[in-house]
Short mmCIF file of C-alpha atoms in Angstrom, two decimals:
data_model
loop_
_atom_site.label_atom_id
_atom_site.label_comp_id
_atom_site.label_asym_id
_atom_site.label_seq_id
_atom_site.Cartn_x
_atom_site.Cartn_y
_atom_site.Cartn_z
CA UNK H 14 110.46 33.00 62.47
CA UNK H 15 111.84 36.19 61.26
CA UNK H 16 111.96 37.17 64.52
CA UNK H 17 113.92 34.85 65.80
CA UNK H 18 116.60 34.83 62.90
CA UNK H 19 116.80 38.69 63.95
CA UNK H 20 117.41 37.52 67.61
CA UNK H 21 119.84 34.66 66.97
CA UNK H 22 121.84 36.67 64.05
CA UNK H 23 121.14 40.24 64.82
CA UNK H 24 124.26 41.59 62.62
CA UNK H 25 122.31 39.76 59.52
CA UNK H 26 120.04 42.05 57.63
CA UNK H 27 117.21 40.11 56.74
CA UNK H 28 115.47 40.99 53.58
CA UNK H 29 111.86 39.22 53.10
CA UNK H 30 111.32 39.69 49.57
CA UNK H 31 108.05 37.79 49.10
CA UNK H 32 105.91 37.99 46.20
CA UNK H 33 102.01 38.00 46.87
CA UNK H 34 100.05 35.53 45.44
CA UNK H 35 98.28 32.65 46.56
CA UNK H 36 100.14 29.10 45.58
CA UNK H 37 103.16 30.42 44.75
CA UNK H 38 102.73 31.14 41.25
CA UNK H 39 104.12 34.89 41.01
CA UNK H 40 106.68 33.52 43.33
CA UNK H 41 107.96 31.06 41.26
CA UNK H 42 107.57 33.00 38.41
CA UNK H 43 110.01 36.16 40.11
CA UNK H 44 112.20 33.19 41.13
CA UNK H 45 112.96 31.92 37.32
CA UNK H 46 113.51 35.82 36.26
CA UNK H 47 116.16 36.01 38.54
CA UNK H 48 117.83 32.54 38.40
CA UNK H 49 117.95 33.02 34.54
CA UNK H 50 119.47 36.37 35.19
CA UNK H 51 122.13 34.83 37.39
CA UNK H 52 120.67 37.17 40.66
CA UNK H 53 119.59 34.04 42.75
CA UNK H 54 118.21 34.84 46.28
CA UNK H 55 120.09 33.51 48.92
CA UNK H 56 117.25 30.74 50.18
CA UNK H 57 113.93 30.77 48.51
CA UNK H 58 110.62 28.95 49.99
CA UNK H 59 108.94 26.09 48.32
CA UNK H 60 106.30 23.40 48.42
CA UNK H 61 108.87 20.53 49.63
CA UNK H 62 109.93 17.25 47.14
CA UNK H 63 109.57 17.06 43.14
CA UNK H 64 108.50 20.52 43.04
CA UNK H 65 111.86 21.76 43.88
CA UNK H 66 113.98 18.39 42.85
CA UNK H 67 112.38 18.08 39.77
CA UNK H 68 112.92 21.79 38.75
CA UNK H 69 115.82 23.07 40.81
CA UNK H 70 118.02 19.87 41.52
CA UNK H 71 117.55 18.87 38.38
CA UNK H 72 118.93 21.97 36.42
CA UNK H 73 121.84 22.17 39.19
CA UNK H 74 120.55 24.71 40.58
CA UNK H 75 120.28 23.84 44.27
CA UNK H 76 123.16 22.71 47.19
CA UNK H 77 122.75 19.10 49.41
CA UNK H 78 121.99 20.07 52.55
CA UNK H 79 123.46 16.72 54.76
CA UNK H 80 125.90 18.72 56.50
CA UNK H 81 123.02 21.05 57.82
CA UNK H 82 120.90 17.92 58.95
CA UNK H 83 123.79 16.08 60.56
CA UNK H 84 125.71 18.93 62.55
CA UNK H 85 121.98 20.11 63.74
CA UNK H 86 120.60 16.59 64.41
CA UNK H 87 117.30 17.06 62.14
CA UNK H 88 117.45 13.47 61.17
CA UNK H 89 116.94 12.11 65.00
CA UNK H 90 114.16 14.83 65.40
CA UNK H 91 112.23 14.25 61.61
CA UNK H 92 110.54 11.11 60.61
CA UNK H 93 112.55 8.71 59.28
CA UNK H 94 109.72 7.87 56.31
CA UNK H 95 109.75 11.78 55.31
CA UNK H 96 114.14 11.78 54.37
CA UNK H 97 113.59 9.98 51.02
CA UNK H 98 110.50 12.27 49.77
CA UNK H 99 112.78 15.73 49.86
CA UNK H 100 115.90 13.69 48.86
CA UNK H 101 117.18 12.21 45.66
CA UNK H 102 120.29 10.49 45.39
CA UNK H 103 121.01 10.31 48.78
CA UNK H 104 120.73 14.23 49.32
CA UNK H 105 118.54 16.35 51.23
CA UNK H 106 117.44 19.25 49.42
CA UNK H 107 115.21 21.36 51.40
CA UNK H 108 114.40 22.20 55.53
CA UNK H 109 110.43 21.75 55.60
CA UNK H 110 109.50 24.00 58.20
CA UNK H 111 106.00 23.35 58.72
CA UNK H 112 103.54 20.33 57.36
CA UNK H 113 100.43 20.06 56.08
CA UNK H 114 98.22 16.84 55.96
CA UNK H 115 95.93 16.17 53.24
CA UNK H 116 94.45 12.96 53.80
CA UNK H 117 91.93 14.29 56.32
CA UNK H 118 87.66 13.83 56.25
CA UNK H 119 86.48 16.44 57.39
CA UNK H 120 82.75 15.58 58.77
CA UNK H 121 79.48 17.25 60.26
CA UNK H 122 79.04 15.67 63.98
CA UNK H 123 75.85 16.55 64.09
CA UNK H 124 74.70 15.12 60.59
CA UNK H 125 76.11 11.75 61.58
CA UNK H 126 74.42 11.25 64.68
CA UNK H 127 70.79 12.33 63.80
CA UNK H 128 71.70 9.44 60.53
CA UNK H 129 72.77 7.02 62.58
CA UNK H 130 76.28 7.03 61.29
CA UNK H 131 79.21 6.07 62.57
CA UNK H 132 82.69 7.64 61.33
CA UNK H 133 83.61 5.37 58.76
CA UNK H 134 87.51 3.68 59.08
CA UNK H 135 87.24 1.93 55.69
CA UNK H 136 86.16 2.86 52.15
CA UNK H 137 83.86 0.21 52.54
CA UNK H 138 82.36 1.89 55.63
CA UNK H 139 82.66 5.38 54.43
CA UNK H 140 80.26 3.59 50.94
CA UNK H 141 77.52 2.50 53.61
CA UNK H 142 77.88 5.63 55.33
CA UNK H 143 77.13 7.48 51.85
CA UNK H 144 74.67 4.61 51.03
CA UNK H 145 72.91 5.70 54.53
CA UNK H 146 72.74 9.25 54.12
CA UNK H 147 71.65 9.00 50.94
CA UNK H 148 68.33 7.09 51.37
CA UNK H 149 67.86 9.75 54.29
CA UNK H 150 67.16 12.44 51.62
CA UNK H 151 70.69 14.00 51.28
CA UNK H 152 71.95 13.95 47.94
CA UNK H 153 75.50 14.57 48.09
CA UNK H 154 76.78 13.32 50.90
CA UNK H 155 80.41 14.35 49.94
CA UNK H 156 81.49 17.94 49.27
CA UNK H 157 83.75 18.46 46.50
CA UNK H 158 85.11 21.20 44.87
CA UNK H 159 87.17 22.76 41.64
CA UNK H 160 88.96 20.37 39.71
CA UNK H 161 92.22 20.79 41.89
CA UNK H 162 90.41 19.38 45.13
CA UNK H 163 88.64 16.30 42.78
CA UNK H 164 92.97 15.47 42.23
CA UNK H 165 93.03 16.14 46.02
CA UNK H 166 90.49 13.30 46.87
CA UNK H 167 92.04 11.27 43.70
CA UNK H 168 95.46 10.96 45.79
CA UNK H 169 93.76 9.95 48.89
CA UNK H 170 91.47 7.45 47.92
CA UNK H 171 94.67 5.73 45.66
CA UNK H 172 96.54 5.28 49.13
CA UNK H 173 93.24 4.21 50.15
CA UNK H 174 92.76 1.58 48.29
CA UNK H 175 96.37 0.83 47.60
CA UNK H 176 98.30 1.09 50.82
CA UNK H 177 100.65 2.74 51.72
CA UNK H 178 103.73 0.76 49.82
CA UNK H 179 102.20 0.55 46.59
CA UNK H 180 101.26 4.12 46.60
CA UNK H 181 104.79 5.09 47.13
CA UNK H 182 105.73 2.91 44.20
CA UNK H 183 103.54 4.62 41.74
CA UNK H 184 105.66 7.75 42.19
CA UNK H 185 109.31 5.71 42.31
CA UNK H 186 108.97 3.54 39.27
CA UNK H 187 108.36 0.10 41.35
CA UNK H 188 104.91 -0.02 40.35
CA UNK H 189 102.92 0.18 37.14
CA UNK H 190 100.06 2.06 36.67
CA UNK H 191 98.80 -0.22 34.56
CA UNK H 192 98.09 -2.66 37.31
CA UNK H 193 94.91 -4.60 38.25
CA UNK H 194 94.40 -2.83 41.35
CA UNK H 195 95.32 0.70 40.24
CA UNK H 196 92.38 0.27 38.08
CA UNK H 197 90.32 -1.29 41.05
CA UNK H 198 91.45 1.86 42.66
CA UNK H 199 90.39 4.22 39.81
CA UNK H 200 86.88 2.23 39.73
CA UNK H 201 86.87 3.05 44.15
CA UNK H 202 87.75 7.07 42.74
CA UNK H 203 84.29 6.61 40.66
CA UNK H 204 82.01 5.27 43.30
CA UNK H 205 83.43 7.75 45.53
CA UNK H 206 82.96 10.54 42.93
CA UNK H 207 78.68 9.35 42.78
CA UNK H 208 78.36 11.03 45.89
CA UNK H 209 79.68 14.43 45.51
CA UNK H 210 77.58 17.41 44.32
CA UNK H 211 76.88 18.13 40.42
CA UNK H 212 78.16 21.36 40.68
CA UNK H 213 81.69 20.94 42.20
CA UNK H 214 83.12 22.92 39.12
CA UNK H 215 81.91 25.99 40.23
CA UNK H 216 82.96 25.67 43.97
CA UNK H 217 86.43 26.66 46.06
CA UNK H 218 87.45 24.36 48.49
CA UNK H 219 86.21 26.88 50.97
CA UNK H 220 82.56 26.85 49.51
CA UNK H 221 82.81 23.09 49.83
CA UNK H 222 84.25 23.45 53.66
CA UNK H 223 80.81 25.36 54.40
CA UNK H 224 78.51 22.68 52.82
CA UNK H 225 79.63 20.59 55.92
CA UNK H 226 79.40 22.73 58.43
CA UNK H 227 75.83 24.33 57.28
CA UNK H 228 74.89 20.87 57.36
CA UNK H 229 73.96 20.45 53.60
CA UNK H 230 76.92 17.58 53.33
CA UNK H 231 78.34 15.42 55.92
CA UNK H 232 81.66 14.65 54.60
CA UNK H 233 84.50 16.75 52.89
CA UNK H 234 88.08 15.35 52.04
CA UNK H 235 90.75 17.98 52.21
CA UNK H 236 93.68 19.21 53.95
CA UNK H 237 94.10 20.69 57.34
CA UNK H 238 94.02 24.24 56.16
CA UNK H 239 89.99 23.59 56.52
CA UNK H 240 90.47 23.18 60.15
CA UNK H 241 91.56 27.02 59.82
CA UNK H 242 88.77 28.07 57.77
CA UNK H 243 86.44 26.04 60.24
CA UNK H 244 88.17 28.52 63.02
CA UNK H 245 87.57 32.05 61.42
CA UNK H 246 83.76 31.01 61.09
CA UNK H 247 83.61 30.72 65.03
CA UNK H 248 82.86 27.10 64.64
CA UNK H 249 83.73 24.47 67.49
CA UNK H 250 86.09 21.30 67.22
CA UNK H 251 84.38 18.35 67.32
CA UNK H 252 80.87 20.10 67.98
CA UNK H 253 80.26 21.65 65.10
CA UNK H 254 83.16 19.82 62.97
CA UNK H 255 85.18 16.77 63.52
CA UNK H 256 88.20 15.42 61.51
CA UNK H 257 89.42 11.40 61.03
CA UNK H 258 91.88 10.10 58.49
CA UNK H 259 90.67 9.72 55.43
CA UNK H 260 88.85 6.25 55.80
CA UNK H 261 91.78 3.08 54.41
CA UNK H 262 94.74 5.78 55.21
CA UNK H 263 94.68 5.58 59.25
CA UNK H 264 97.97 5.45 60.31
CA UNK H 265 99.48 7.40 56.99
CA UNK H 266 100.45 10.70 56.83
CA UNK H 267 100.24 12.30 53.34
CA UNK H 268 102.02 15.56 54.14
CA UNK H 269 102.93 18.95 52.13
CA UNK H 270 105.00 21.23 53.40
CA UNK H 271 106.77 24.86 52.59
CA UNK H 272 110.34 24.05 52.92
CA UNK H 273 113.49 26.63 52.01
CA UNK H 274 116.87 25.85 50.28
CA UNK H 275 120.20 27.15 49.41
CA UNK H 276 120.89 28.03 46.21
CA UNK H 277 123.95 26.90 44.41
CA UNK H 278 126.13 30.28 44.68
CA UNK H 279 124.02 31.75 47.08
CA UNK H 280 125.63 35.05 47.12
CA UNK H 281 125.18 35.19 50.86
CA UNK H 282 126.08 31.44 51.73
CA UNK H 283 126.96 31.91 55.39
CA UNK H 284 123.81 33.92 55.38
CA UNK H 285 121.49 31.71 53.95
CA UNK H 286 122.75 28.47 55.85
CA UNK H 287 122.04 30.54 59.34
CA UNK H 288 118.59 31.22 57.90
CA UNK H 289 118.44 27.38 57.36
CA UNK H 290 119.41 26.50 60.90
CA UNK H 291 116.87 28.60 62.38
CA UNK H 292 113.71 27.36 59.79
CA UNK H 293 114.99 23.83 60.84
CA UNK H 294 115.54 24.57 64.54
CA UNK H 295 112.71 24.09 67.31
CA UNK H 296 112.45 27.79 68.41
CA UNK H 297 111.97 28.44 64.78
CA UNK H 298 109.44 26.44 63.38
CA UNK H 299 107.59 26.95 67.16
CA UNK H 300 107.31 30.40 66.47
CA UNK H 301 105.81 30.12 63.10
CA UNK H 302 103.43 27.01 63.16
CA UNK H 303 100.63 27.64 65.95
CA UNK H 304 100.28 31.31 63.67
CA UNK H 305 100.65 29.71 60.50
CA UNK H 306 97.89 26.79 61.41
CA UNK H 307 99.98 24.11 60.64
CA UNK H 308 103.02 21.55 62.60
CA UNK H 309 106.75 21.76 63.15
CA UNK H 310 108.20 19.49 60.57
CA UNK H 311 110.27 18.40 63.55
CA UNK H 312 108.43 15.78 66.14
CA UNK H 313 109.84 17.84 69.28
CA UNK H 314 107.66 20.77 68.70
CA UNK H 315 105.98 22.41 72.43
CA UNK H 316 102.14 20.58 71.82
CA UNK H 317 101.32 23.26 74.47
CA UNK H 318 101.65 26.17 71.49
CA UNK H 319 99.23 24.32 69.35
CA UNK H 320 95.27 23.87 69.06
CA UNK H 321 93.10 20.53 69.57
CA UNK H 322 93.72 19.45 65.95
CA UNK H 323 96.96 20.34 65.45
CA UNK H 324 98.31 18.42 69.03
CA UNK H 325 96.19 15.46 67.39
CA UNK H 326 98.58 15.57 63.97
CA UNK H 327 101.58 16.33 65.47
CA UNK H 328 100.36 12.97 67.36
CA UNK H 329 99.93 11.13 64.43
CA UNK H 330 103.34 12.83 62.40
CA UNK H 331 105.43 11.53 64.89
CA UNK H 332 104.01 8.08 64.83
CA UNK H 333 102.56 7.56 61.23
CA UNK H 334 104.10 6.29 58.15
CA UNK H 335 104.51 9.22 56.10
CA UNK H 336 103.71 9.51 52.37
CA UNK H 337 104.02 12.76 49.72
CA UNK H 338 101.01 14.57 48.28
CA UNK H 339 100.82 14.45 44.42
CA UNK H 340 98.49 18.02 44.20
CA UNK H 341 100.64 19.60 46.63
CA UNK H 342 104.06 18.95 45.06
CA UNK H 343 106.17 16.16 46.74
CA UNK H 344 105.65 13.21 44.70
CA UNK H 345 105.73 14.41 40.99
CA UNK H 346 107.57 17.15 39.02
CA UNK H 347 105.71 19.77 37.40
CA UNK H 348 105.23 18.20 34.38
CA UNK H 349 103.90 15.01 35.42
CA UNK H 350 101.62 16.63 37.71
CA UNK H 351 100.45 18.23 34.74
CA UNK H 352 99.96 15.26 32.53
CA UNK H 353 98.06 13.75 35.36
CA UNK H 354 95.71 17.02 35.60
CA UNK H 355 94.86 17.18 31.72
CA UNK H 356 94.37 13.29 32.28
CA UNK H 357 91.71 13.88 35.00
CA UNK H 358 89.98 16.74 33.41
CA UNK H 359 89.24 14.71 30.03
CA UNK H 360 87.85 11.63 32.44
CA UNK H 361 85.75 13.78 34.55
CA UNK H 362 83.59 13.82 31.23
CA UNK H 363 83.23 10.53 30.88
CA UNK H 364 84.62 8.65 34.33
CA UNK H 365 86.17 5.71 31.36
CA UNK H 366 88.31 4.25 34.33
CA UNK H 367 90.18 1.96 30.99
CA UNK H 368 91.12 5.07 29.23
CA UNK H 369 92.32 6.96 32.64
CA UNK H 370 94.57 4.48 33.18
CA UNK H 371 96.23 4.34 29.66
CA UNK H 372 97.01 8.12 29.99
CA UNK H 373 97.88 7.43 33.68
CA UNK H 374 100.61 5.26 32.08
CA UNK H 375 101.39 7.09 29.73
CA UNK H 376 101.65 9.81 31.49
CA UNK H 377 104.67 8.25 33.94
CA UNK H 378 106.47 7.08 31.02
CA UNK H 379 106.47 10.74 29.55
CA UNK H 380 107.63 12.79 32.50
CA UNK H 381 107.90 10.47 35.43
CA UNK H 382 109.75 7.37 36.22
CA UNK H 383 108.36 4.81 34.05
CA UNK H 384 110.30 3.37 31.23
#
């Protein structure tokens, strides 16, 4: 993408100052140095929604960018469901320039079809499916990992069991956590949980990934950066791995993405808002997605740059309802997400669905929406 800036603005010099780091946490932590220090970069990368609205917007820190998305036409070309999760207020804060999905099962083709199992659509299915495995001598059907991937499968089986509306509303105030079917969704969490392995704790996501495809597990909820771990092992699509929607969520897209902003006196403005066009434009996020391993944010992109999996989400982006990831930074500000992460690591001892729920609760009325 770099590349192209350099070829669309080639009197710009373009200076990349990332910080290594995986997640972004020297990044962000550079980032505050400098913004406190009044020596703001002139766009900065971030995971897209409440990450950066709940931090940035919020201390005044970042520009609306409507002007960008109407004089470029990014609102014809980007899914009308995905506007409101990196707005607030009626402004657009950030260009995503590539997506992520999370709510994908990832599954062992092979594993199924010596069991007898069918890909399961529903969490009742995807139960029997466990059930069936099971009684076939494998004890944890599902591969799990640390405790960030446990929140990972958390999110997905709430939309799940919730739908997609009422999932929403647990992040924008118009539903209570305290609800009878949050708690039937909590109680779904710990059936689900009964089939994982005992020593998750102790795992990466990537460990977990290779329980599927050696065939020790069947099943592995996660997002589509797997599908690029599946590649560097040499392993084949649909052969030797296959993907679905997590079962309940077909026809949902819970997305992350990295998405870039402009910083309220950008000392560069013109600068940064040609950087902008190009993350947002077609040639641009083209260039950077099929090497990245994820999609354009944009529902235009060339399907011919992109692998087997990726042609099937850009597919289902351009068609599905689109929800935010809570573990991946668009539904929930940092400090809720935090709350929520304490309030999973103390039930994880004890799976008490009642008490989960109170600090759920309270939890919203401390740093989210709830009043």
């Amino acid at each position: 993408m770099i590349e192209v800036f350099g070829q669309k603005y080639p009197n710009i010099n373009f200076i990349n100052a990332a910080v290594a780091g995986g997640a972004g946490t020297n990044a962000r932590a550079v980032l505050a140095t400098r913004l406190q220090a009044g020596d703001a970069p002139d766009s900065w990368q971030g995971h897209a929604g409440q990450e950066l609205i709940g931090t940035y917007v919020a201390a005044g820190q970042l520009e609306p960018l409507n002007f960008l998305y109407e004089a470029n036409g990014w609102l014809d070309v980007m899914p009308e469901t995905l506007i409101p999760l990196i707005s607030q207020d009626g402004n657009i804060y950030s260009v995503p320039v590539n997506i992520h999905r999370a709510n994908v099962l990832w599954y062992n083709p092979t594993v199924l079809k010596d069991a007898g199992v069918a890909v399961p659509t529903s969490l009742d299915e995807f139960f029997t499916a466990m059930d069936t495995l099971k009684a076939a001598g494998m004890d944890a059907p599902l591969a799990m990992g640390e405790q960030w991937t446990v929140m990972h499968l958390m999110e997905t089986i709430l939309l799940a069991s919730l739908g997609s509306d009422a999932y929403n509303g647990l992040w924008d105030g118009s539903k209570s956590w305290g609800d009878a079917d949050v708690a039937d969704a909590l109680a779904d969490f710990v059936k689900v949980l009964s089939y994982t392995n005992s020593d998750s704790a102790s795992l990466s996501w990537q460990d977990a990934s290779q329980l599927v495809v050696d065939g020790d597990a069947a099943f592995n909820i996660m997002g589509d950066w797997a599908e690029g771990f599946f590649k560097e092992l040499g392993k084949e699509p649909m052969t030797e791995f296959g993907w679905a929607p997590v079962p309940g969520t077909d026809g949902t897209f819970q997305f992350l993405s990295d998405s870039f902003v402009l910083p309220t006196g950008a000392p560069h403005r013109d600068a940064a808002i040609a950087w902008l066009t190009v993350a947002g434009s077609k040639e641009g996020q083209d260039a950077f997605n099929p090497v990245k391993g994820s999609i354009p944010a944009r529902s235009d992109g060339d399907k011919a740059l992109y692998d087997v999996y990726l042609q099937s989400a850009m597919d289902d982006w351009a068609k599905d309802v689109v929800v935010g990831s809570l573990t991946h930074g668009v539904v929930a500000n940092d400090s809720w997400k935090s709350e929520i992460d304490t309030a999973l690591g103390l039930f994880l001892l004890d799976l008490d669905v009642e008490n989960f729920q109170t600090s759920l609760v309270a939890a919203c009325v401390a740093s989210g929406p709830c009043k």
